[in-house]
Amino acid sequence: MTDEKTGGRRYSSEIVDGLEQAPSRAMLRAVGFTDDDFTRSQIGIASTWSMVTPCNMHINELAAHARDGANAAGGKAVEFNTITISDGISMGTLGMRYSLISREVIADSIETVVGGEGFDGFVAIGGCDKNMPACVMAMVRLNRPSIFVYGGTILPGAKGRDIVSVFEAVGARAAGNLSDEELLEVERTAIPGPGSCGGMYTANTMASAIEALGLSLPNSSAQNAISDDKRDDSRRAGEMVVKLVEADLKPLDIVTLKSLENAVTVTIALGGSTNAVLHLIAIAREAGIDFGLDDFTRIGRRVPMVADLRPSGRHAMSELVAIGGIRPLMKMLLDAGLLHGDVITVTGQTLASDLADSPDYPAGQEIIRPLAKPIKKDSHLVILRGNVCPEGAVAKITGKEGTKFCGSAKCYDSEESALQSILRGEINAGDVVVIRYEGPVGGPGMREMLSPTGAIMGRGLGDKVALITDGRFSGGSHGFVVGHVTPEAALGGPIALIENGDELTIDAQSREITLHVSDEVLDQRRARLNRSGKKNTGLLAKYAAAVKSATDGAVTIPLDS
């Protein structure tokens, strides 16, 4: 049916209007609906609350504020939950196979509830790496008025520690540079309470990208998890989504090629996670927009990295929050002609209007540099190709690691075997650690390699060793690291053909990875390659059968849908 006020479709009318829907109304009365509620816009509150991770342990409270905001604005809010997986807890284990898979499960589950219950609009609240892009993928896929709320960043632990401090402490302990007691003290003090990991890791990267995309209210990405600002952000999101329903403003009115370019620009300026490449491409696929690896190269040539944030920098996200968040940075980028100011956001205004009253950063702050004096003059997200990755790979090169690495391969067919080799001291300066069969199909699930990269850093080899993988990296990884190598090993990609001792060159300036082995020898190796693969069951088998390449965002939807 059509809403007389907006001319837009009122999905909830199919559920609650008419004689034949009396059974539906009877069911809804049992969960608190009144006669008046059946005349209101129904607003779903998609909560990723759970107690499996500090990133999401407070989101039930934020969902309640969003609910109250929607009800106060004249809607009828209905809360529902979906799952989440903790990357930080599952990291380095077989459980990590489910991390990227959970992105698809969460997007599917939000679609299922919103579509099945006939909500007219919804608020999606996420706080950990994969549930955030999952929320946005569902928003774009459903194309109903909706807003994303970020759960907020965690505060630093003692001595400025965070989760990456613990991973790197493991490597330091293995190297004999830290005692058992010192490691335990780091473990006990690094995570002080609720909120997402505190550097410009994947959660804060994606929160910033989603705001730049136009799908969050201004400054939603730069608030502490436990704060009045975050509670107010949630309430205002509930209020605003009711207005979006009335205005019939939907995600596909907001997510465009221009807004995706804005999201990439902000991600680069902040020194964000390589996971943003995977997730923004996935969001573009859901929106039916032709956007891929080459767009990151195109945009990256003109956008500098200016944020001195962890993991490669010095500061935590909470420190950026304290000086104004990302709004002054976005205003700076807009004034320099690096953002599209004419795109529409969930405020119903243009981005330029949203940023018009943004204050400048305080004088003397050292977190965000001027565009004229950047940390790196172009993008730290470097898209590589070559005979190792003819379909592409993604490197995170801030410049501190250098721009070229030549070394000899040490090959591992799983993350576990590589990590144990690193901890035993078997990796030396000049080695290129090759971790394969960890791609979307081969893992399955494309595990993150924070445990190996953290151990490398902890052993003091961060500037002496490179690592390449068909898996991916946590936003907390840093060093000379290259992920998303495609085609992946499980599909017979060239990374499967590398042998111990092979010479490799990774050149961030020419954007190439070169395996110095002749085509003739590679053909001989390919002929004897065993591609029997792993025997997966359940969800892992379903995912391995459906997932597309990392180059296509590792989505499970048909690419022509």
Coordinates of C-alpha atoms in Angstrom, one line a residue:
M1 CA 0.0 0.0 0.0
T2 CA 1.0 3.7 -0.4
D3 CA 1.5 6.1 2.5
E4 CA -0.8 9.0 1.9
K5 CA 1.7 11.4 3.5
T6 CA 4.8 10.4 1.6
G7 CA 3.7 8.6 -1.5
G8 CA 6.1 5.9 -0.5
R9 CA 5.3 2.3 0.2
R10 CA 4.1 1.5 3.7
Y11 CA 5.4 -2.1 4.2
S12 CA 3.8 -2.5 7.6
S13 CA 0.3 -2.1 6.1
E14 CA 0.7 -5.5 4.4
I15 CA 1.1 -7.0 7.9
V16 CA -1.4 -5.1 10.0
D17 CA -4.1 -3.6 7.7
G18 CA -7.4 -5.2 6.7
L19 CA -9.7 -7.9 7.9
E20 CA -7.5 -10.7 6.8
Q21 CA -4.6 -9.5 9.0
A22 CA -6.5 -9.8 12.3
P23 CA -4.3 -12.8 13.2
S24 CA -1.2 -10.7 12.7
R25 CA -2.5 -8.0 14.9
A26 CA -3.5 -10.5 17.6
M27 CA 0.1 -11.7 17.7
L28 CA 1.5 -8.2 17.9
R29 CA -0.9 -7.2 20.7
A30 CA 0.8 -9.9 22.8
V31 CA 4.2 -8.2 22.3
G32 CA 2.8 -4.8 23.4
F33 CA 1.0 -3.2 20.4
T34 CA -2.0 -1.1 21.0
D35 CA -4.8 0.0 18.6
D36 CA -2.9 3.2 17.9
D37 CA 0.3 1.4 17.2
F38 CA -1.2 -0.2 14.1
T39 CA -1.5 3.3 12.5
R40 CA 2.2 4.2 13.1
S41 CA 5.2 3.5 10.9
Q42 CA 6.9 0.3 12.2
I43 CA 10.6 0.8 12.9
G44 CA 12.9 -2.1 13.5
I45 CA 15.8 -1.7 15.8
A46 CA 18.5 -4.2 14.7
S47 CA 20.7 -4.8 17.7
T48 CA 24.0 -6.7 17.5
W49 CA 24.1 -6.9 21.3
S50 CA 25.8 -9.9 22.9
M51 CA 28.1 -10.7 25.7
V52 CA 30.6 -12.5 23.5
T53 CA 32.7 -9.4 23.0
P54 CA 33.3 -6.0 24.7
C55 CA 32.6 -4.3 21.4
N56 CA 28.9 -5.2 21.6
M57 CA 28.2 -5.7 25.3
H58 CA 26.6 -2.3 25.7
I59 CA 24.5 -2.2 22.5
N60 CA 21.3 -3.3 24.2
E61 CA 21.3 0.0 26.1
L62 CA 21.9 1.9 22.8
A63 CA 19.1 0.0 21.2
A64 CA 16.8 1.1 24.0
H65 CA 17.6 4.7 23.3
A66 CA 17.0 4.2 19.6
R67 CA 13.7 2.6 20.4
D68 CA 12.7 5.5 22.6
G69 CA 13.7 8.0 20.0
A70 CA 11.6 6.3 17.3
N71 CA 8.6 6.0 19.6
A72 CA 8.8 9.7 20.6
A73 CA 8.9 10.7 17.0
G74 CA 5.6 8.9 16.3
G75 CA 6.8 5.5 15.1
K76 CA 6.4 2.1 16.7
A77 CA 9.8 0.6 17.4
V78 CA 10.4 -3.1 17.6
E79 CA 13.8 -4.4 18.8
F80 CA 15.4 -7.6 17.5
N81 CA 18.8 -9.1 17.7
T82 CA 21.3 -10.7 15.4
I83 CA 24.6 -12.4 16.1
T84 CA 28.2 -11.2 16.3
I85 CA 31.6 -12.8 16.2
S86 CA 34.6 -11.4 18.1
D87 CA 37.6 -11.2 15.9
G88 CA 39.9 -10.4 18.8
I89 CA 38.8 -13.5 20.7
S90 CA 38.8 -15.9 17.8
M91 CA 42.0 -14.5 16.2
G92 CA 44.6 -17.2 15.5
T93 CA 42.2 -20.0 16.0
L94 CA 39.9 -22.0 13.6
G95 CA 37.1 -20.0 15.1
M96 CA 38.3 -17.1 13.1
R97 CA 37.0 -18.8 9.9
Y98 CA 33.5 -17.7 11.0
S99 CA 34.4 -14.0 11.3
L100 CA 34.0 -12.9 7.7
I101 CA 31.2 -15.5 7.2
S102 CA 29.3 -13.7 10.0
R103 CA 29.1 -10.6 7.9
E104 CA 26.9 -12.5 5.4
V105 CA 24.9 -14.2 8.2
I106 CA 24.2 -10.9 9.9
A107 CA 23.2 -9.1 6.6
D108 CA 21.0 -12.1 5.7
S109 CA 19.4 -12.1 9.2
I110 CA 18.6 -8.4 9.2
E111 CA 17.1 -8.7 5.7
T112 CA 15.1 -11.7 6.9
V113 CA 13.5 -10.0 10.0
V114 CA 12.9 -6.6 8.3
G115 CA 11.5 -8.2 5.2
G116 CA 9.5 -10.8 7.1
E117 CA 8.0 -8.4 9.7
G118 CA 7.3 -5.6 7.2
F119 CA 9.2 -2.8 8.9
D120 CA 8.9 0.5 7.2
G121 CA 12.3 1.6 8.3
F122 CA 15.0 0.5 10.7
V123 CA 18.0 1.5 12.8
A124 CA 21.0 -0.9 12.7
I125 CA 23.5 -0.7 15.6
G126 CA 26.9 -2.4 15.2
G127 CA 30.1 -2.3 17.2
C128 CA 32.5 -5.0 15.9
D129 CA 34.4 -5.4 12.6
K130 CA 32.0 -7.5 10.6
N131 CA 28.6 -6.6 12.0
M132 CA 29.1 -3.0 10.9
P133 CA 29.5 -3.6 7.1
A134 CA 26.9 -6.3 7.5
C135 CA 24.4 -3.8 8.8
V136 CA 25.1 -1.5 5.8
M137 CA 24.9 -4.3 3.3
A138 CA 21.4 -5.1 4.7
M139 CA 20.4 -1.5 4.6
V140 CA 21.4 -1.2 0.9
R141 CA 19.9 -4.5 0.0
L142 CA 16.5 -3.8 1.6
N143 CA 16.6 -0.2 0.5
R144 CA 14.2 0.9 3.2
P145 CA 14.7 4.2 5.2
S146 CA 17.4 3.3 7.7
I147 CA 20.3 4.7 9.7
F148 CA 23.4 3.0 11.0
V149 CA 24.6 3.7 14.6
Y150 CA 28.2 2.9 15.6
G151 CA 28.5 1.4 19.1
G152 CA 31.6 3.6 19.8
T153 CA 35.2 3.2 20.6
I154 CA 36.7 1.7 23.8
L155 CA 38.9 3.8 26.1
P156 CA 42.6 2.9 26.3
G157 CA 43.8 0.5 29.0
A158 CA 46.6 1.2 31.4
K159 CA 49.6 2.8 29.9
G160 CA 47.6 3.5 26.7
R161 CA 47.3 -0.2 25.9
D162 CA 44.8 -1.9 23.6
I163 CA 44.2 -5.4 22.1
V164 CA 47.1 -5.0 19.7
S165 CA 49.4 -4.4 22.7
V166 CA 48.5 -8.0 23.9
F167 CA 49.2 -9.6 20.5
E168 CA 52.6 -7.9 20.3
A169 CA 53.4 -8.8 23.9
V170 CA 53.0 -12.4 22.9
G171 CA 55.8 -12.0 20.3
A172 CA 57.9 -10.1 22.8
R173 CA 57.5 -12.9 25.4
A174 CA 58.5 -15.5 22.7
A175 CA 61.6 -13.5 22.0
G176 CA 62.5 -13.4 25.7
N177 CA 62.0 -9.6 25.9
L178 CA 59.0 -9.9 28.3
S179 CA 58.5 -12.0 31.4
D180 CA 55.4 -14.2 32.1
E181 CA 54.4 -11.7 34.8
E182 CA 54.8 -8.7 32.4
L183 CA 52.7 -10.5 29.8
L184 CA 50.0 -11.2 32.3
E185 CA 49.9 -7.6 33.4
V186 CA 49.4 -6.5 29.8
E187 CA 46.7 -9.1 29.4
R188 CA 44.9 -7.9 32.5
T189 CA 45.0 -4.1 31.8
A190 CA 44.6 -3.8 28.0
I191 CA 40.8 -3.9 27.7
P192 CA 39.1 -1.7 30.4
G193 CA 35.4 -2.1 29.3
P194 CA 32.9 -1.8 26.5
G195 CA 33.6 -0.5 23.1
S196 CA 35.4 -1.3 19.8
C197 CA 39.2 -1.7 19.6
G198 CA 40.7 1.6 20.2
G199 CA 43.0 2.5 17.2
M200 CA 42.1 3.1 13.6
Y201 CA 41.5 -0.6 13.3
T202 CA 38.6 -2.0 11.3
A203 CA 35.8 -1.0 13.6
N204 CA 36.7 2.7 13.8
T205 CA 37.7 2.6 10.1
M206 CA 34.3 1.3 9.0
A207 CA 32.5 3.7 11.4
S208 CA 34.3 6.6 9.8
A209 CA 33.7 5.3 6.2
I210 CA 30.0 4.7 6.9
E211 CA 29.6 8.3 8.2
A212 CA 31.4 9.5 5.1
L213 CA 29.1 7.3 3.0
G214 CA 26.2 9.3 4.5
L215 CA 24.5 6.5 6.4
S216 CA 25.2 7.7 10.0
L217 CA 24.3 10.9 11.7
P218 CA 27.1 13.5 12.0
N219 CA 29.9 12.5 14.4
S220 CA 28.4 9.0 15.1
S221 CA 31.7 7.5 14.2
A222 CA 33.7 9.5 16.7
Q223 CA 32.2 8.9 20.1
N224 CA 33.2 6.9 23.1
A225 CA 31.1 3.8 23.7
I226 CA 30.1 4.8 27.2
S227 CA 29.2 8.4 26.8
D228 CA 26.2 10.8 26.8
D229 CA 27.1 11.6 23.2
K230 CA 26.6 8.0 22.1
R231 CA 23.3 7.6 23.9
D232 CA 22.1 10.8 22.3
D233 CA 23.3 9.6 18.9
S234 CA 21.2 6.5 19.3
R235 CA 18.1 8.4 20.4
R236 CA 18.4 10.9 17.5
A237 CA 18.9 8.0 15.0
G238 CA 15.5 6.6 16.2
E239 CA 13.9 9.9 15.7
M240 CA 15.5 10.6 12.4
V241 CA 14.5 7.2 10.8
V242 CA 10.8 8.1 11.4
K243 CA 11.4 11.3 9.4
L244 CA 13.2 9.3 6.7
V245 CA 10.1 7.1 6.4
E246 CA 8.0 10.2 6.0
A247 CA 10.4 11.7 3.4
D248 CA 10.8 8.3 1.7
L249 CA 14.6 8.8 1.7
K250 CA 16.3 5.5 1.2
P251 CA 19.9 4.1 1.2
L252 CA 20.1 3.9 -2.6
D253 CA 19.3 7.6 -2.6
I254 CA 22.4 8.1 -0.5
V255 CA 24.9 5.4 -1.6
T256 CA 26.3 6.4 -5.0
L257 CA 29.6 6.4 -6.7
K258 CA 30.3 9.8 -5.3
S259 CA 29.5 8.8 -1.7
L260 CA 31.7 5.6 -2.1
E261 CA 34.5 7.9 -3.2
N262 CA 34.0 10.0 -0.1
A263 CA 34.1 6.9 2.1
V264 CA 37.4 5.8 0.5
T265 CA 38.9 9.3 0.8
V266 CA 38.2 9.5 4.5
T267 CA 39.5 6.0 5.0
I268 CA 42.8 6.9 3.3
A269 CA 43.1 10.2 5.2
L270 CA 42.7 8.4 8.5
G271 CA 45.2 5.6 7.6
G272 CA 42.3 3.0 7.9
S273 CA 42.2 -0.8 7.7
T274 CA 42.7 -2.9 4.6
N275 CA 39.4 -4.5 5.5
A276 CA 37.7 -1.3 4.2
V277 CA 38.7 -2.4 0.7
L278 CA 36.8 -5.6 1.1
H279 CA 33.8 -4.2 2.8
L280 CA 33.3 -1.1 0.6
I281 CA 33.4 -3.2 -2.5
A282 CA 30.9 -5.6 -0.9
I283 CA 28.6 -2.6 -0.2
A284 CA 29.0 -1.4 -3.7
R285 CA 28.1 -4.9 -5.0
E286 CA 24.9 -4.8 -2.9
A287 CA 24.1 -1.4 -4.3
G288 CA 24.7 -2.5 -7.9
I289 CA 27.5 0.1 -8.4
D290 CA 30.6 -0.7 -10.4
F291 CA 33.3 0.0 -7.9
G292 CA 36.5 -2.0 -7.3
L293 CA 40.2 -2.2 -6.6
D294 CA 41.2 0.2 -9.4
D295 CA 39.0 2.9 -7.8
F296 CA 41.1 2.7 -4.6
T297 CA 44.2 3.3 -6.8
R298 CA 42.5 6.1 -8.7
I299 CA 41.4 7.9 -5.5
G300 CA 44.5 7.1 -3.6
R301 CA 46.7 9.0 -6.0
R302 CA 45.3 12.3 -4.9
V303 CA 44.4 11.7 -1.2
P304 CA 47.1 12.0 1.5
M305 CA 47.2 10.1 4.8
V306 CA 47.2 12.7 7.6
A307 CA 46.2 10.9 10.8
D308 CA 48.8 9.8 13.3
L309 CA 46.6 6.9 14.7
R310 CA 47.4 3.4 15.7
P311 CA 48.5 0.8 14.7
S312 CA 51.2 2.6 12.8
G313 CA 50.8 5.9 14.6
R314 CA 50.8 7.1 18.1
H315 CA 47.2 8.0 19.1
A316 CA 44.0 6.2 20.0
M317 CA 40.6 6.9 18.6
S318 CA 39.4 8.3 22.0
E319 CA 42.1 11.0 21.6
L320 CA 40.6 11.9 18.2
V321 CA 37.2 12.0 19.8
A322 CA 38.5 14.5 22.4
I323 CA 39.6 17.0 19.7
G324 CA 36.4 16.8 17.6
G325 CA 36.4 13.5 15.8
I326 CA 36.4 13.2 12.0
R327 CA 34.1 16.2 11.2
P328 CA 36.9 18.8 11.1
L329 CA 39.0 16.4 8.9
M330 CA 36.1 16.0 6.5
K331 CA 35.6 19.8 6.4
M332 CA 39.3 20.1 5.6
L333 CA 39.0 17.5 2.8
L334 CA 35.9 19.2 1.5
D335 CA 37.5 22.6 1.4
A336 CA 40.4 21.1 -0.5
G337 CA 38.1 19.7 -3.1
L338 CA 38.7 16.1 -2.1
L339 CA 35.1 15.3 -1.0
H340 CA 31.9 15.5 -3.0
G341 CA 29.8 18.0 -1.0
D342 CA 26.7 17.6 -3.1
V343 CA 25.8 14.1 -2.0
I344 CA 22.8 13.5 0.3
T345 CA 23.1 12.0 3.8
V346 CA 20.6 10.6 6.3
T347 CA 20.1 14.1 7.6
G348 CA 18.3 14.9 4.4
Q349 CA 20.8 17.5 3.6
T350 CA 23.9 17.6 1.5
L351 CA 27.3 16.7 3.0
A352 CA 28.4 20.3 2.5
S353 CA 25.5 21.5 4.6
D354 CA 26.2 18.9 7.3
L355 CA 29.8 20.2 7.5
A356 CA 29.1 23.9 7.3
D357 CA 29.2 24.5 11.0
S358 CA 32.0 22.0 11.8
P359 CA 34.7 23.6 14.0
D360 CA 38.4 23.4 13.3
Y361 CA 40.7 21.2 15.3
P362 CA 42.2 23.0 18.4
A363 CA 45.6 24.7 17.8
G364 CA 48.6 22.6 18.7
Q365 CA 46.9 19.2 18.3
E366 CA 49.2 16.5 16.7
I367 CA 46.8 13.8 15.7
I368 CA 45.6 15.2 12.3
R369 CA 48.3 16.8 10.2
P370 CA 47.7 19.6 7.6
L371 CA 47.1 18.3 4.1
A372 CA 50.2 20.1 3.0
K373 CA 52.3 18.2 5.6
P374 CA 51.0 14.6 5.5
I375 CA 52.4 11.5 6.9
K376 CA 52.2 10.1 3.4
K377 CA 51.4 12.1 0.3
D378 CA 49.2 9.4 -1.2
S379 CA 47.3 6.4 -0.1
H380 CA 48.7 3.8 2.3
L381 CA 46.2 1.3 0.8
V382 CA 48.2 0.1 -2.2
I383 CA 46.7 -2.2 -4.8
L384 CA 49.3 -4.6 -6.2
R385 CA 49.3 -6.9 -9.2
G386 CA 52.0 -9.1 -10.8
N387 CA 52.6 -12.8 -11.4
V388 CA 51.8 -13.6 -7.7
C389 CA 48.5 -11.8 -7.8
P390 CA 47.2 -11.1 -11.4
E391 CA 43.7 -10.3 -10.1
G392 CA 45.0 -8.0 -7.3
A393 CA 46.2 -7.8 -3.7
V394 CA 46.0 -5.2 -1.0
A395 CA 49.0 -3.8 0.9
K396 CA 49.0 -1.4 3.9
I397 CA 52.1 0.7 3.3
T398 CA 52.4 3.8 5.5
G399 CA 55.9 4.6 4.4
K400 CA 57.5 3.7 7.7
E401 CA 58.1 0.2 6.4
G402 CA 59.8 1.4 3.2
T403 CA 58.3 1.0 -0.2
K404 CA 60.1 -2.0 -1.5
F405 CA 61.0 -5.4 -0.1
C406 CA 63.1 -8.2 -1.6
G407 CA 63.5 -11.5 0.1
S408 CA 63.2 -15.2 0.0
A409 CA 60.0 -17.1 0.6
K410 CA 59.1 -19.2 3.7
C411 CA 55.8 -20.9 2.9
Y412 CA 53.0 -22.1 5.2
D413 CA 49.7 -23.7 4.3
S414 CA 48.0 -22.4 7.4
E415 CA 48.1 -19.5 9.8
E416 CA 48.8 -21.9 12.7
S417 CA 52.0 -23.3 11.1
A418 CA 53.3 -19.9 10.3
L419 CA 52.6 -18.5 13.8
Q420 CA 54.4 -21.4 15.5
S421 CA 57.4 -20.9 13.2
I422 CA 57.5 -17.2 14.1
L423 CA 57.3 -17.9 17.8
R424 CA 60.0 -20.6 17.6
G425 CA 62.4 -18.0 16.1
E426 CA 62.5 -19.6 12.6
I427 CA 61.8 -16.4 10.8
N428 CA 64.8 -14.2 10.0
A429 CA 65.5 -10.8 8.5
G430 CA 65.0 -10.9 4.8
D431 CA 62.3 -13.6 4.8
V432 CA 58.9 -13.2 3.1
V433 CA 56.4 -15.2 5.1
V434 CA 53.8 -16.7 2.7
I435 CA 50.6 -17.9 4.3
R436 CA 48.2 -19.5 1.9
Y437 CA 45.0 -21.6 1.7
E438 CA 43.4 -19.0 4.0
G439 CA 41.3 -17.2 1.3
P440 CA 37.5 -17.0 1.2
V441 CA 37.2 -20.5 -0.2
G442 CA 40.4 -22.0 1.1
G443 CA 40.0 -21.1 4.7
P444 CA 37.2 -21.0 4.3
G445 CA 36.5 -17.6 5.6
M446 CA 39.6 -15.6 4.9
R447 CA 41.0 -15.4 8.4
E448 CA 42.9 -12.3 9.7
M449 CA 46.6 -12.6 10.3
L450 CA 46.9 -10.4 13.4
S451 CA 48.6 -13.2 15.4
P452 CA 51.4 -13.7 13.0
T453 CA 51.9 -10.0 12.3
G454 CA 51.7 -9.2 16.0
A455 CA 54.3 -11.9 16.8
I456 CA 56.6 -10.5 14.1
M457 CA 56.3 -7.0 15.6
G458 CA 56.8 -8.4 19.1
R459 CA 60.0 -10.1 18.0
G460 CA 61.4 -6.9 16.6
L461 CA 61.2 -8.0 13.0
G462 CA 58.5 -5.5 11.8
D463 CA 60.9 -3.7 9.4
K464 CA 62.9 -6.7 8.5
V465 CA 60.3 -9.3 7.4
A466 CA 57.4 -9.1 4.8
L467 CA 54.3 -11.2 4.9
I468 CA 51.9 -12.1 2.0
T469 CA 48.7 -14.0 2.2
D470 CA 45.4 -14.9 0.5
G471 CA 43.9 -14.2 3.8
R472 CA 43.4 -10.8 5.2
F473 CA 44.6 -8.5 8.0
S474 CA 43.1 -7.1 11.1
G475 CA 43.1 -3.3 11.2
G476 CA 45.6 -3.8 14.0
S477 CA 48.2 -5.3 11.7
H478 CA 51.1 -3.2 10.5
G479 CA 54.5 -3.8 8.9
F480 CA 55.3 -4.8 5.3
V481 CA 52.1 -6.9 4.9
V482 CA 50.1 -7.8 1.8
G483 CA 46.7 -9.6 1.9
H484 CA 43.8 -10.4 -0.3
V485 CA 46.1 -12.1 -2.9
T486 CA 43.9 -13.3 -5.8
P487 CA 43.3 -15.7 -7.2
E488 CA 43.6 -17.5 -3.9
A489 CA 45.6 -20.7 -3.5
A490 CA 42.6 -23.0 -3.1
L491 CA 41.5 -21.9 -6.7
G492 CA 45.0 -22.6 -8.1
G493 CA 46.3 -19.1 -7.8
P494 CA 50.0 -18.5 -8.3
I495 CA 50.5 -18.0 -4.5
A496 CA 50.0 -21.8 -4.3
L497 CA 53.1 -22.3 -6.6
I498 CA 55.6 -20.5 -4.4
E499 CA 58.3 -22.7 -2.8
N500 CA 60.7 -22.1 0.1
G501 CA 63.7 -20.1 -1.1
D502 CA 62.0 -18.5 -4.0
E503 CA 63.0 -14.9 -4.4
L504 CA 60.2 -12.3 -4.2
T505 CA 60.0 -8.6 -4.7
I506 CA 57.2 -6.4 -3.3
D507 CA 57.3 -2.9 -4.8
A508 CA 54.7 -0.5 -3.6
Q509 CA 55.8 2.2 -6.0
S510 CA 55.4 0.1 -9.2
R511 CA 52.5 -1.7 -7.5
E512 CA 53.8 -5.2 -8.2
I513 CA 54.6 -8.4 -6.5
T514 CA 57.1 -10.4 -8.6
L515 CA 58.0 -14.1 -8.0
H516 CA 61.4 -14.5 -9.7
V517 CA 60.7 -17.9 -11.1
S518 CA 60.3 -18.7 -14.8
D519 CA 56.9 -19.3 -16.4
E520 CA 58.2 -22.7 -17.5
V521 CA 59.0 -23.8 -13.9
L522 CA 55.7 -22.4 -12.7
D523 CA 53.8 -24.5 -15.3
Q524 CA 55.7 -27.6 -14.0
R525 CA 54.6 -26.8 -10.5
R526 CA 51.1 -26.1 -11.5
A527 CA 50.9 -29.5 -13.2
R528 CA 51.7 -31.3 -10.0
L529 CA 49.6 -29.1 -7.7
N530 CA 47.2 -31.0 -5.4
R531 CA 43.8 -29.1 -5.4
S532 CA 41.7 -31.6 -3.5
G533 CA 40.8 -29.0 -0.9
K534 CA 39.4 -29.2 2.6
K535 CA 36.3 -31.2 3.5
N536 CA 33.9 -28.7 5.0
T537 CA 30.5 -29.2 6.5
G538 CA 27.6 -27.0 7.6
L539 CA 27.9 -23.3 7.2
L540 CA 31.6 -23.5 6.2
A541 CA 30.6 -25.7 3.2
K542 CA 27.8 -23.4 2.2
Y543 CA 30.0 -20.4 2.3
A544 CA 32.9 -22.0 0.4
A545 CA 30.5 -23.0 -2.3
A546 CA 28.9 -19.5 -2.6
V547 CA 31.6 -17.0 -1.9
K548 CA 33.2 -14.8 -4.6
S549 CA 36.8 -13.6 -4.8
A550 CA 38.2 -11.0 -2.4
T551 CA 38.5 -8.8 -5.4
D552 CA 34.7 -8.8 -5.5
G553 CA 34.3 -8.1 -1.8
A554 CA 34.0 -11.8 -0.8
V555 CA 30.2 -11.5 -1.2
T556 CA 27.9 -14.5 -1.5
I557 CA 25.3 -12.8 -3.7
P558 CA 25.3 -13.4 -7.4
L559 CA 27.5 -10.6 -9.0
D560 CA 24.8 -9.8 -11.6
S561 CA 22.0 -9.5 -9.1

